[in-house]
Amino acid sequence: MDKFKIDSHKLNYHPRRLADWMDGKNIYPLYMELSPIGSCNHRCTFCGLDFMGYKPVRLETERMRTLLPELGRLGVKSIMYAGEGEPFLHKDMAEIAEMTKAAGIDAAFTTNGVLLKPRTAERVLRSASWIKISCNGGDAESHSRIHRCPEGDFDKIFSNLRYAVDYKRKNALSCAIGVQLVLLPENIHTVVSLAQLCAEIGVDYLVVKPFSQHTQSLNRQYHDLHYSALDDVIAGATACARDDFQVIFRLDTIRKWNEGEKPYPKCLALPFWSYIDSHGNVWGCSMFLGHDEFLYGNINENSFEEIWNSEKRKKSLRYVAEKLNIGECRINCRMDAANRYLTDLIHPPEHVNFI
């Protein structure tokens, strides 16, 4: 059971925004991904944004003080802090999480977990809806090889997780704490041990997902990866599940990776989300970072409202509708499930009135 609907989408829970979109109105995004900093303390073998160069640039906290209330006013519902760097390398990340919540926006994090130390965790757990640790090995050796980091980081991560889980329980906090593993040839033998460790610590879930090749990534070693013979791994890992701990294999996403084709002709989901990089650039899609056709503007130069309503963004959406070949897009992109849903909405099958 996937109670968080991780292997799906949640657009159906926002019928008013959907109705406005179907009526042709200019809607503001429901969800954003925001990269607070470009640098990272790991160099993961599967990193999709390695081409960004892990540059030591960051969004200024003072700009976030004005940006976040604006986004809340415009109707942005959630922000995931992740992106091309490790979010907790930003010295004010806990404060930014608090500002996000104060703006009426749900905050979340994808992090490698090394810097989620007790003092930071205490603040962030009170502000975030969920925190997901990207841990791509069930033992220190596999983790170190894939993350290309010191083996000691593995123990640091799980020490931080133990503290976070304990603090959450003692203070009856609602923030979900999860762990995510990208399934690779180098770590498939450690999935069960990772599930056992996560169950013992008491996190809310472990999610196992397939690799997805970013077309601009410098890494190509997993480009031809194909998933098969997973039954024993799935059975062993899911046997660790219990009422308060889920093991979620993104089987639908794995199936789509193996098939390699999209059942829709156009990308429709861009109005519902956006990406802001560590330089402050606002993008229509994180697949095309660096491509001017997808660059809407920069929050250090204009308000988000001005950027979203700009002629540059309108031109970008026309390009996507008329010229973009989605066959060149990333398999299992962030908006794939949403695109399938939206395509079905505007091209419904026959007899839909017989509910």
XYZ file of C-alpha atoms in Angstrom:
355
model
C 0.000 0.000 0.000
C 1.274 3.452 -0.953
C -0.639 5.762 1.361
C 1.466 8.743 0.262
C 0.692 8.073 -3.449
C 4.388 8.347 -4.242
C 4.059 6.238 -7.406
C 1.284 8.411 -8.804
C 0.171 12.057 -8.885
C -2.165 14.177 -6.770
C -3.659 16.592 -9.295
C -7.124 15.124 -8.738
C -7.111 16.673 -5.248
C -7.039 20.172 -6.760
C -10.249 20.320 -8.816
C -10.550 24.127 -8.798
C -7.079 24.607 -10.279
C -7.797 21.861 -12.794
C -11.085 23.487 -13.785
C -9.384 26.844 -14.290
C -6.737 25.194 -16.467
C -9.359 23.396 -18.541
C -11.159 26.717 -18.987
C -7.975 28.171 -20.477
C -7.105 30.414 -17.549
C -3.526 31.318 -16.618
C -3.015 29.336 -13.419
C -0.162 29.564 -10.916
C 1.762 26.407 -10.010
C 0.603 24.092 -7.263
C 4.063 22.654 -6.698
C 7.606 23.954 -7.033
C 11.068 22.512 -6.750
C 13.594 24.979 -5.467
C 17.352 24.567 -5.277
C 18.659 26.727 -2.420
C 22.303 26.004 -3.169
C 24.363 24.626 -6.027
C 27.116 22.834 -4.139
C 26.921 19.262 -2.853
C 28.946 17.144 -0.445
C 28.365 13.952 -2.474
C 29.000 13.059 -6.118
C 26.434 10.328 -6.755
C 27.070 8.126 -9.777
C 23.451 8.531 -10.924
C 23.143 12.304 -10.381
C 20.967 13.779 -13.125
C 22.148 17.346 -12.576
C 25.900 16.743 -12.549
C 26.149 18.930 -15.665
C 25.273 21.950 -13.486
C 28.744 21.670 -11.971
C 27.941 21.761 -8.216
C 28.754 25.469 -8.142
C 28.945 27.257 -4.758
C 26.058 29.640 -5.448
C 22.962 30.057 -3.314
C 19.693 31.884 -3.075
C 19.911 34.771 -0.647
C 17.809 34.397 2.491
C 16.622 38.000 2.290
C 15.182 37.357 -1.170
C 13.354 34.322 0.205
C 11.707 36.551 2.826
C 9.812 38.362 0.084
C 9.513 35.511 -2.428
C 7.794 32.978 -0.168
C 4.880 35.206 0.946
C 4.379 36.150 -2.709
C 4.245 32.497 -3.749
C 1.774 31.741 -0.973
C -0.433 34.629 -2.059
C -0.397 33.410 -5.657
C -1.570 29.933 -4.671
C 1.592 27.828 -4.594
C 0.773 24.924 -2.275
C 4.102 23.153 -1.848
C 7.845 23.517 -2.325
C 10.379 20.698 -2.328
C 13.878 21.895 -1.477
C 16.441 19.806 -3.361
C 17.777 20.533 -6.840
C 21.344 20.597 -8.088
C 22.912 20.703 -4.608
C 22.476 19.470 -1.039
C 19.883 21.793 0.550
C 21.334 21.657 4.057
C 24.595 23.163 2.854
C 22.606 26.414 2.851
C 23.325 27.908 6.269
C 19.782 29.275 6.686
C 17.868 26.222 5.465
C 16.006 25.666 8.736
C 14.953 29.300 8.813
C 13.791 29.105 5.198
C 11.693 26.059 6.065
C 10.051 28.044 8.850
C 9.411 30.954 6.478
C 7.843 28.562 3.983
C 5.387 27.240 6.539
C 4.592 30.775 7.726
C 3.717 31.679 4.108
C 1.096 28.939 4.076
C 3.152 26.653 1.816
C 3.927 23.003 2.563
C 7.690 22.426 2.692
C 9.587 19.223 1.964
C 13.188 18.100 1.518
C 15.151 15.565 -0.439
C 18.598 15.359 1.154
C 21.488 12.943 1.496
C 20.988 13.251 5.265
C 24.586 13.839 6.358
C 23.877 17.418 7.495
C 20.459 16.758 9.029
C 22.017 17.084 12.466
C 19.934 17.216 15.671
C 19.661 20.988 16.015
C 18.680 21.363 12.351
C 16.303 18.402 12.492
C 14.441 19.826 15.485
C 13.581 23.007 13.564
C 12.896 21.412 10.216
C 10.677 18.637 11.603
C 8.374 21.298 13.006
C 8.103 23.059 9.650
C 8.175 20.381 6.948
C 5.512 18.005 5.660
C 8.109 15.385 4.798
C 11.838 14.750 4.676
C 13.203 12.100 2.337
C 16.751 10.788 2.707
C 18.384 9.700 -0.536
C 20.349 6.661 0.614
C 21.396 4.421 -2.241
C 23.005 1.514 -0.489
C 22.101 -0.716 2.424
C 25.630 -0.833 3.827
C 28.496 1.616 4.192
C 30.560 0.159 1.353
C 27.790 0.185 -1.266
C 26.583 3.598 -0.139
C 30.099 5.055 -0.365
C 30.684 3.615 -3.829
C 27.442 5.010 -5.263
C 27.433 8.357 -3.424
C 31.195 8.693 -3.891
C 31.619 9.855 -0.317
C 33.436 8.666 2.827
C 32.145 5.356 4.220
C 31.628 7.102 7.563
C 28.767 9.123 6.068
C 26.538 6.048 6.204
C 26.697 5.922 10.010
C 26.212 9.690 10.224
C 23.027 9.460 8.168
C 21.468 6.756 10.294
C 22.532 8.423 13.513
C 20.736 11.546 12.283
C 17.707 9.478 11.299
C 17.495 7.817 14.706
C 17.518 11.187 16.403
C 14.946 12.641 14.011
C 12.545 9.717 14.449
C 12.879 9.838 18.223
C 12.379 13.615 18.310
C 9.346 13.352 16.055
C 7.727 10.733 18.284
C 8.465 12.513 21.553
C 6.944 15.734 20.233
C 4.037 14.130 18.329
C 5.043 15.821 15.065
C 3.379 15.006 11.752
C 6.381 15.323 9.418
C 6.847 12.076 7.462
C 10.397 10.758 7.473
C 11.323 8.521 4.565
C 14.285 6.937 2.803
C 14.650 6.549 -0.953
C 16.854 4.218 -2.961
C 17.439 4.422 -6.706
C 17.673 0.802 -7.854
C 21.070 0.173 -9.471
C 23.140 -2.947 -10.242
C 25.549 -1.953 -7.448
C 22.912 -1.821 -4.708
C 20.223 -4.341 -5.577
C 21.776 -6.869 -3.196
C 21.452 -4.374 -0.301
C 17.758 -3.446 -0.652
C 16.557 -5.960 1.936
C 19.189 -4.950 4.475
C 18.255 -1.289 3.961
C 14.582 -2.140 4.516
C 15.490 -3.982 7.727
C 17.523 -1.024 8.973
C 14.756 1.459 8.150
C 12.191 -0.708 9.944
C 14.419 -0.969 13.002
C 14.933 2.788 13.179
C 11.240 3.477 12.654
C 11.084 5.750 9.621
C 7.713 6.019 7.906
C 8.671 4.462 4.601
C 11.333 3.191 2.257
C 10.687 3.873 -1.418
C 12.579 2.011 -4.135
C 12.461 3.599 -7.574
C 14.120 3.025 -10.942
C 16.903 5.104 -12.390
C 15.840 7.802 -14.863
C 18.389 9.097 -17.355
C 18.579 12.883 -17.551
C 19.366 13.707 -21.158
C 21.960 16.331 -20.171
C 23.678 14.291 -17.454
C 27.387 13.634 -17.887
C 26.857 10.155 -16.448
C 25.767 7.551 -19.023
C 26.706 4.322 -17.265
C 23.082 3.383 -16.529
C 21.657 4.539 -19.857
C 20.768 0.998 -21.012
C 19.705 -0.322 -17.610
C 16.804 -2.794 -17.724
C 14.949 -4.133 -14.692
C 14.036 -7.805 -14.401
C 13.930 -10.634 -11.855
C 12.969 -8.396 -8.943
C 10.525 -10.775 -7.253
C 12.899 -11.971 -4.532
C 14.088 -8.439 -3.723
C 10.535 -7.145 -3.549
C 9.392 -10.043 -1.372
C 12.330 -9.710 0.998
C 11.986 -5.967 1.416
C 8.192 -5.843 1.708
C 8.370 -8.556 4.388
C 9.867 -5.834 6.608
C 6.753 -3.665 6.323
C 4.405 -3.186 9.253
C 1.567 -0.914 10.231
C 3.830 2.075 10.847
C 6.444 1.354 8.148
C 5.803 1.020 4.429
C 8.057 -0.415 1.745
C 7.039 1.130 -1.568
C 8.384 -0.274 -4.815
C 7.536 2.084 -7.640
C 6.513 -0.780 -9.871
C 4.467 1.327 -12.266
C 7.441 3.637 -12.734
C 9.744 0.649 -13.270
C 7.350 -0.687 -15.898
C 7.362 2.664 -17.708
C 11.190 2.769 -17.640
C 11.339 -0.670 -19.257
C 8.742 0.261 -21.901
C 10.465 3.542 -22.723
C 7.566 5.231 -24.500
C 5.046 7.888 -23.508
C 1.342 7.349 -24.303
C 0.635 11.057 -24.827
C 1.712 13.394 -27.627
C 2.257 16.651 -25.719
C 3.482 17.827 -22.318
C 0.504 19.452 -20.584
C 1.681 19.649 -16.973
C 4.033 22.648 -17.039
C 1.432 25.179 -15.787
C 1.085 23.171 -12.558
C 4.715 23.298 -11.445
C 8.002 25.149 -11.809
C 11.686 24.913 -10.912
C 13.921 27.622 -9.430
C 17.653 26.966 -9.526
C 20.303 28.233 -7.133
C 20.984 31.265 -9.348
C 17.329 32.319 -9.056
C 16.374 31.313 -12.595
C 12.766 30.199 -13.044
C 12.400 27.262 -15.435
C 9.438 25.564 -17.019
C 11.085 22.145 -16.824
C 14.154 20.802 -15.013
C 14.911 18.565 -18.007
C 15.907 21.605 -20.025
C 17.989 23.649 -17.625
C 20.225 25.888 -19.699
C 17.837 25.902 -22.675
C 16.569 29.418 -23.254
C 13.235 28.116 -24.578
C 12.392 27.016 -21.016
C 13.797 29.972 -19.075
C 11.013 32.236 -17.786
C 13.056 34.808 -15.862
C 14.999 35.377 -12.654
C 13.594 36.121 -9.198
C 16.521 38.438 -8.437
C 15.368 40.710 -11.264
C 11.568 40.449 -11.199
C 8.758 39.268 -8.963
C 7.505 35.741 -9.522
C 4.138 37.133 -10.581
C 5.794 39.245 -13.288
C 7.829 36.263 -14.472
C 4.850 33.896 -14.574
C 2.739 36.381 -16.556
C 5.564 37.424 -18.874
C 5.589 37.157 -22.637
C 8.717 34.983 -22.312
C 6.767 32.320 -20.416
C 3.873 32.500 -22.888
C 6.359 32.003 -25.721
C 7.828 28.999 -23.883
C 4.418 27.374 -23.499
C 3.744 27.896 -27.213
C 7.071 26.235 -27.996
C 6.141 23.235 -25.828
C 2.695 22.958 -27.434
C 3.872 23.337 -31.029
C 7.487 22.189 -31.323
C 8.670 20.085 -28.379
C 9.271 16.444 -29.254
C 8.486 14.607 -26.023
C 10.180 11.537 -27.418
C 13.400 13.330 -26.509
C 12.279 13.957 -22.923
C 13.305 12.011 -19.866
C 11.521 8.724 -19.290
C 9.661 8.919 -15.982
C 10.030 12.661 -15.736
C 8.547 14.343 -12.668
C 5.327 15.197 -14.495
C 4.806 11.921 -16.369
C 1.921 10.642 -14.219
C 0.326 14.095 -14.249
C 0.611 14.238 -18.044
C -1.139 10.883 -18.389
C -3.970 12.133 -16.180
C -4.326 15.488 -17.953
C -4.296 13.846 -21.387
C -7.106 11.556 -20.278
C -9.083 14.556 -19.009
C -8.997 16.427 -22.307
C -9.298 13.282 -24.459
C -11.791 11.180 -22.469
C -12.973 7.774 -23.646
C -16.543 7.194 -24.741
C -19.446 6.889 -22.306
C -17.879 8.960 -19.496
C -21.313 10.228 -18.492
C -22.213 6.747 -17.248
C -20.482 7.181 -13.933
